[in-house]
Structure formats: structure tokens, C-alpha cells
Coordinates of C-alpha atoms and ligand atoms in Angstrom, one line a residue:
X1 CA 0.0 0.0 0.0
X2 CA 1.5 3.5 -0.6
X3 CA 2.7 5.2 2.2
X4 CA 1.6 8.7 0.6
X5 CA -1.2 10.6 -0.1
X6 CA -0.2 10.9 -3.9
X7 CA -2.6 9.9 -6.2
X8 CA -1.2 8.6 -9.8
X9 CA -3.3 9.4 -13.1
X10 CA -2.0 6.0 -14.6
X11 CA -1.0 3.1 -13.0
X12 CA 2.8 3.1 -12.7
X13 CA 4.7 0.8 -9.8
X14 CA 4.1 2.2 -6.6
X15 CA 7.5 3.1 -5.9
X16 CA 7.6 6.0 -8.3
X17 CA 5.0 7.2 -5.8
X18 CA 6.6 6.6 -2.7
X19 CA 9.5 8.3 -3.4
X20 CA 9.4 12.1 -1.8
X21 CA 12.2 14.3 -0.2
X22 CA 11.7 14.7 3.4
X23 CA 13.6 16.8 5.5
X24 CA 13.6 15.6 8.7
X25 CA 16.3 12.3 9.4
X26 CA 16.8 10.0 12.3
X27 CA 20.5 10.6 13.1
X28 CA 22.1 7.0 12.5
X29 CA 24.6 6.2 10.7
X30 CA 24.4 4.1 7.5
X31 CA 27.0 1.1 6.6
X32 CA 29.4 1.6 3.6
X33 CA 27.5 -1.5 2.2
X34 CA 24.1 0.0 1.9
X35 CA 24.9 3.5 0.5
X36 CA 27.3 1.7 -2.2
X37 CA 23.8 -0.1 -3.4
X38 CA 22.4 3.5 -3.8
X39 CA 25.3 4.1 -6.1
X40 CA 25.2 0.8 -8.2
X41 CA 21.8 1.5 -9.1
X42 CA 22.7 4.8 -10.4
X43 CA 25.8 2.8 -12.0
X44 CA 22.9 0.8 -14.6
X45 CA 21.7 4.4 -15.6
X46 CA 21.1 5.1 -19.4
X47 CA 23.5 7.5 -21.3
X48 CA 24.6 8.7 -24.4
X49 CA 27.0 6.5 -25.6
X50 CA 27.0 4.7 -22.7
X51 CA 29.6 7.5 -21.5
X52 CA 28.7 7.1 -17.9
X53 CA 29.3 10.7 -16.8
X54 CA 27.9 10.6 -13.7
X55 CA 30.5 10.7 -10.3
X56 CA 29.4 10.7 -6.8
X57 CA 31.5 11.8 -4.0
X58 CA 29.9 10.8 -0.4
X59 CA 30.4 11.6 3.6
X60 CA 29.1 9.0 5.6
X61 CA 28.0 10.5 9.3
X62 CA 30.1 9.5 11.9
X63 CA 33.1 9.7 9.5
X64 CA 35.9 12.0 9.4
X65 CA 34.4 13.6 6.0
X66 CA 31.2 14.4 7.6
X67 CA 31.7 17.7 8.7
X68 CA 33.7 18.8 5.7
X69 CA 30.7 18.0 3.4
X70 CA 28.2 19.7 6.3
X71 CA 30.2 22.6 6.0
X72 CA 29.5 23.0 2.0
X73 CA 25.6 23.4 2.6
X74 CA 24.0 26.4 3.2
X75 CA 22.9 27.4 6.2
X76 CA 18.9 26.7 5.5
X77 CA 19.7 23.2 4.2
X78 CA 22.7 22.7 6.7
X79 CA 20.2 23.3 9.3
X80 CA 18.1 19.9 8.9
X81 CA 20.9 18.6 6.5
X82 CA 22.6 17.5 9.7
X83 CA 20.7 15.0 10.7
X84 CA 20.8 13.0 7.8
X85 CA 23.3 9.2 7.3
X86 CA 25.7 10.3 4.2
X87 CA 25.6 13.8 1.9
X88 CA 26.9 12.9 -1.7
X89 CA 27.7 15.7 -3.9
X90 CA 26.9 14.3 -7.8
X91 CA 29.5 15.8 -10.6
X92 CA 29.4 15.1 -13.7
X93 CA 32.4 14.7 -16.6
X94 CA 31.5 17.0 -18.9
X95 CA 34.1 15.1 -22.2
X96 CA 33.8 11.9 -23.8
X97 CA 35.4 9.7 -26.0
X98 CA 33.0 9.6 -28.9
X99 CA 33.2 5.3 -30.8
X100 CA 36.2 5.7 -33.0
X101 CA 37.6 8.9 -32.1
X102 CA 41.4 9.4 -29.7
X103 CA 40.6 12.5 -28.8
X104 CA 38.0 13.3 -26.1
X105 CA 34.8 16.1 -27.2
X106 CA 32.3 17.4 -25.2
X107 CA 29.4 15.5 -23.9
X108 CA 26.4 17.5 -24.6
X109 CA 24.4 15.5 -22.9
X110 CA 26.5 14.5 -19.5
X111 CA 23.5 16.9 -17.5
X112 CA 20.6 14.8 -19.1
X113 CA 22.8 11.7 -18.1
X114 CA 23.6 12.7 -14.8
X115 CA 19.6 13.7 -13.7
X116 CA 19.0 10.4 -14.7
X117 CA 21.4 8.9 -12.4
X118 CA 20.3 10.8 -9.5
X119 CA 16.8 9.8 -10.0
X120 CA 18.2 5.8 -9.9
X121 CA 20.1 6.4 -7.0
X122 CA 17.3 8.0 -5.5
X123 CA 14.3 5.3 -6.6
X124 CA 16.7 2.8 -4.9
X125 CA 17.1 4.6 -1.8
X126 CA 13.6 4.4 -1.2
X127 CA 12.9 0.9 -2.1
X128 CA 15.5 0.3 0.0
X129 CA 13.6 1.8 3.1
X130 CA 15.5 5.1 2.9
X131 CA 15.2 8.6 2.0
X132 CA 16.9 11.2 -0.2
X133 CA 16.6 14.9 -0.8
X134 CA 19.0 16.9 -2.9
X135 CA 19.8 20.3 -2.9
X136 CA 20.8 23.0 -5.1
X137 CA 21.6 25.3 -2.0
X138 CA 25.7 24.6 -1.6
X139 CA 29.0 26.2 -2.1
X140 CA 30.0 25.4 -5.8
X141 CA 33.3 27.1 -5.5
X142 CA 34.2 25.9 -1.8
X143 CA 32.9 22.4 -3.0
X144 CA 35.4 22.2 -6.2
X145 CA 38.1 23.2 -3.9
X146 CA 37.8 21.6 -0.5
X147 CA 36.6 18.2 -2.4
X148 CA 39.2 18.8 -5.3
X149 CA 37.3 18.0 -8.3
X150 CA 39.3 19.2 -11.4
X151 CA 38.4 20.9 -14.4
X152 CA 36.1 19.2 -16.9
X153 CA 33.8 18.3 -14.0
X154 CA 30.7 20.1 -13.2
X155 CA 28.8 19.8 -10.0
X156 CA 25.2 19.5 -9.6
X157 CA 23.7 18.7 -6.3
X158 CA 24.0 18.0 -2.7
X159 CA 21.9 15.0 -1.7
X160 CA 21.5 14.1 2.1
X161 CA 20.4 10.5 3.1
X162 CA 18.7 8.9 5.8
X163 CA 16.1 7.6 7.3
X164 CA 12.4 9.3 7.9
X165 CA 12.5 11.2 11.3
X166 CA 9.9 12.7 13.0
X167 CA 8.8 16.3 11.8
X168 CA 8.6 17.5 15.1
X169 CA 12.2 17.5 15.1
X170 CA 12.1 20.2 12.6
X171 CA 11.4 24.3 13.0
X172 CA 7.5 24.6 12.9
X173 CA 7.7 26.6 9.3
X174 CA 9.6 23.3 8.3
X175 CA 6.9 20.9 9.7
X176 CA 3.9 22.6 7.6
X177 CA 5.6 21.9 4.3
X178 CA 7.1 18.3 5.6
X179 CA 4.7 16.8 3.1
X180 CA 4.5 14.5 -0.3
X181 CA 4.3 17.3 -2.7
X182 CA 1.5 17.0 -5.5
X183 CA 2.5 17.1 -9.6
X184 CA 1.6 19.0 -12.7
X185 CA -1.8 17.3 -14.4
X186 CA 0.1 14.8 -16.9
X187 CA -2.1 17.0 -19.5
X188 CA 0.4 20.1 -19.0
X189 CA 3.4 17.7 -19.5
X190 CA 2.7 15.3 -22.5
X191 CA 1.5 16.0 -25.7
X192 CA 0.9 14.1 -28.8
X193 CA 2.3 15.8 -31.5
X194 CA 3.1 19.5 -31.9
X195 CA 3.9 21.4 -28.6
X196 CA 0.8 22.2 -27.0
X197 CA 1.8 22.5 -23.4
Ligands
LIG201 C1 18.2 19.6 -8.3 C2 17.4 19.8 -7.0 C3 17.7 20.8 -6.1 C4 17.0 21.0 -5.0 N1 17.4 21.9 -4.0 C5 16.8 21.9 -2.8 C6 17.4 22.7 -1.7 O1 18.4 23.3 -1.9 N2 16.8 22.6 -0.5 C7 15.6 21.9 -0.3 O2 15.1 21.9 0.8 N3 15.1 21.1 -1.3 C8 15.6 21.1 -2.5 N4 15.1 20.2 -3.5 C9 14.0 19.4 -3.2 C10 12.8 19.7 -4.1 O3 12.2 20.9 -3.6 C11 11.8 18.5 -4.2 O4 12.5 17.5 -4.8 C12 10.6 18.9 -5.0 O5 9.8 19.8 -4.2 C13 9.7 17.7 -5.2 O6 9.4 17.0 -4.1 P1 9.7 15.5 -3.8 O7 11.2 15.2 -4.1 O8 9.3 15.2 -2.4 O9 8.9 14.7 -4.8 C14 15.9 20.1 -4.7 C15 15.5 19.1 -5.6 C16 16.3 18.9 -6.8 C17 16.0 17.8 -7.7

């Protein structure tokens, strides 16, 4: 049965459902083993040719790194951030060897690759029992440095981990909007044919 008040317009696997971005965690930590499965799912993502562009650099809590990834957040996402298992910052090579050529060219579509990824890693997390949230709101600059990703990587996201907490552990303008969010009418994002959205 799903575990949220989201109703689908077609049927679709519940777990697409289920899936929502909380932001309140249970402080515990989470074993190497477990997050790595998050990762391997993202691993069988689609891409153009097959380029794999997507990288993922984590913090578990408990763990020396922790703090250094804490400290990228800002301070609104920080704030419930911190209660969360691991933080994984996803980067993505932005070159690929195209079939047949020795020299590497941009990949124009390492972004679209990269999304998709996340959304595996994600999905898998929360058949899994756990949750994910990512967040746009973190240091780009400090992150490239303090993490030392070179050039010809971008970054994209800050995504915290963990498992569902109770809301009232959150500030009460937090708790109001600690909710399954609702979706566009499939009518506004599919069309058949010309654009007519
Ligand atoms: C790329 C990206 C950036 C986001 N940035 C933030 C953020 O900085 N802080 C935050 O609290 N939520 C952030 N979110 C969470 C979204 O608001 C959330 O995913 C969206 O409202 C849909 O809700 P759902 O994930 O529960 O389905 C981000 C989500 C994505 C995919």
C-alpha cells in the first residue's frame, strides 16, 4: 500500500509514488555496504554513448568527511541537512570519448545523463527503506576546492540520506511543508504531436 497521499493518473509501480524528499532524518549512521547499493543503481543508468558521466562523491556521518561535506551546505539546508546518514555531492564529466575517435569532445548530454542517475540512486534509496533529498543550495566554489574536483567536471547537487524522522524534530515553518508534494496534471506535460503544453 502506498505510504503517501499521492494519487497517480496512470498506473505506474508504486514506488515511483513513494519516493518524496523529506527533510527531517533519524541521526544513525548508514553502513558503507548500503549507501554503495544506492550508487550501483545509479551505475545501470542510461546515457549517451554509454559515456557514464555521472560521479558521486559521499560523507558517511560518523566519519571524518562528515563535517567537511556539512560545512559545504548552506545554512537553511545545513540546518536539517545534519541530521541525515551520508551527503553525496553528484558531478558530472563534462568530455567523452566519442566510438572511433582518440581525442575526447564534449558531452552535450553529461546533465541529461547525470539527472538520470540521481533519480536511480534515489528510486533505490527508497525501495530500499531510505530517504533522499537533494539540494541546489551549496557552495559550488568551496565544494570544487575543499573536495578537489578538477576541471572538466561540473557539480550539480548536494543529496543528504537517511532515514524518515519525525517532523517534530524540525522548526515549525519546516513541519507545515514536511509533506509529499502534489504534480503537474500529466495534460500540462505530455502531448501528442506538436507542442501544445
Ligand atoms: C536539483 C534539485 C535541487 C533541490 N534543491 C533543494 C534545496 O536546496 N533545498 C531543499 O530543501 N530542497 C531542494 N530540492 C527538493 C525539491 O524541492 C523537491 O524534490 C521537490 O519539491 C519535489 O518534491 P519530492 O522530491 O518530495 O517529490 C531540490 C531538488 C532537486 C531535484
Amino acid at each position: 500500500m502506498s505510504s503517501s497521499p499521492r494519487i497517480a493518473e496512470h498506473e505506474i509501480h508504486e514506488h515511483f509514488i513513494n519516493r518524496w524528499s523529506p527533510r527531517a532524518f533519524i541521526p544513525e549512521a548508514i553502513d558503507e555496504k548500503t549507501l554503495l547499493s544506492f550508487f550501483e543503481a545509479a551505475r545501470w543508468s542510461p546515457s549517451a554513448y554509454n559515456s557514464q558521466p555521472w560521479r558521486f562523491l559521499y560523507a558517511r556521518r560518523d566519519t571524518p568527511n562528515w563535517e567537511r561535506f556539512l560545512g559545504l551546505l548552506n545554512e537553511f539546508n545545513r540546518g536539517w541537512a545534519q541530521h541525515a546518514s551520508a551527503l553525496v555531492i553528484v558531478v558530472s564529466k563534462t568530455t567523452f570519448t566519442a566510438p572511433g575517435a582518440t581525442e575526447e569532445s564534449p558531452a552535450l548530454w553529461h546533465t541529461f545523463d547525470t539527472g538520470a542517475a540521481w533519480a536511480y540512486l534515489a528510486l533505490q534509496a527508497s525501495i530500499s527503506g531510505w530517504h533522499t533529498h537533494a539540494m541546489a543550495g551549496f557552495d559550488q566554489d568551496k565544494t570544487r576546492e575543499e573536495l578537489k574536483v578538477p576541471e572538466g567536471y561540473d557539480l550539480h547537487a548536494a543529496v543528504a540520506i537517511g532515514k524518515l524522522g519525525d517532523k517534530s524534530t524540525l522548526a515549525e515553518y519546516l513541519q507545515a511543508r514536511e509533506t509529499p508534494s502534489p504534480r503537474m496534471p500529466l495534460s500540462k506535460l505530455a502531448a501528442e504531436g506538436d507542442f501544445s503544453l
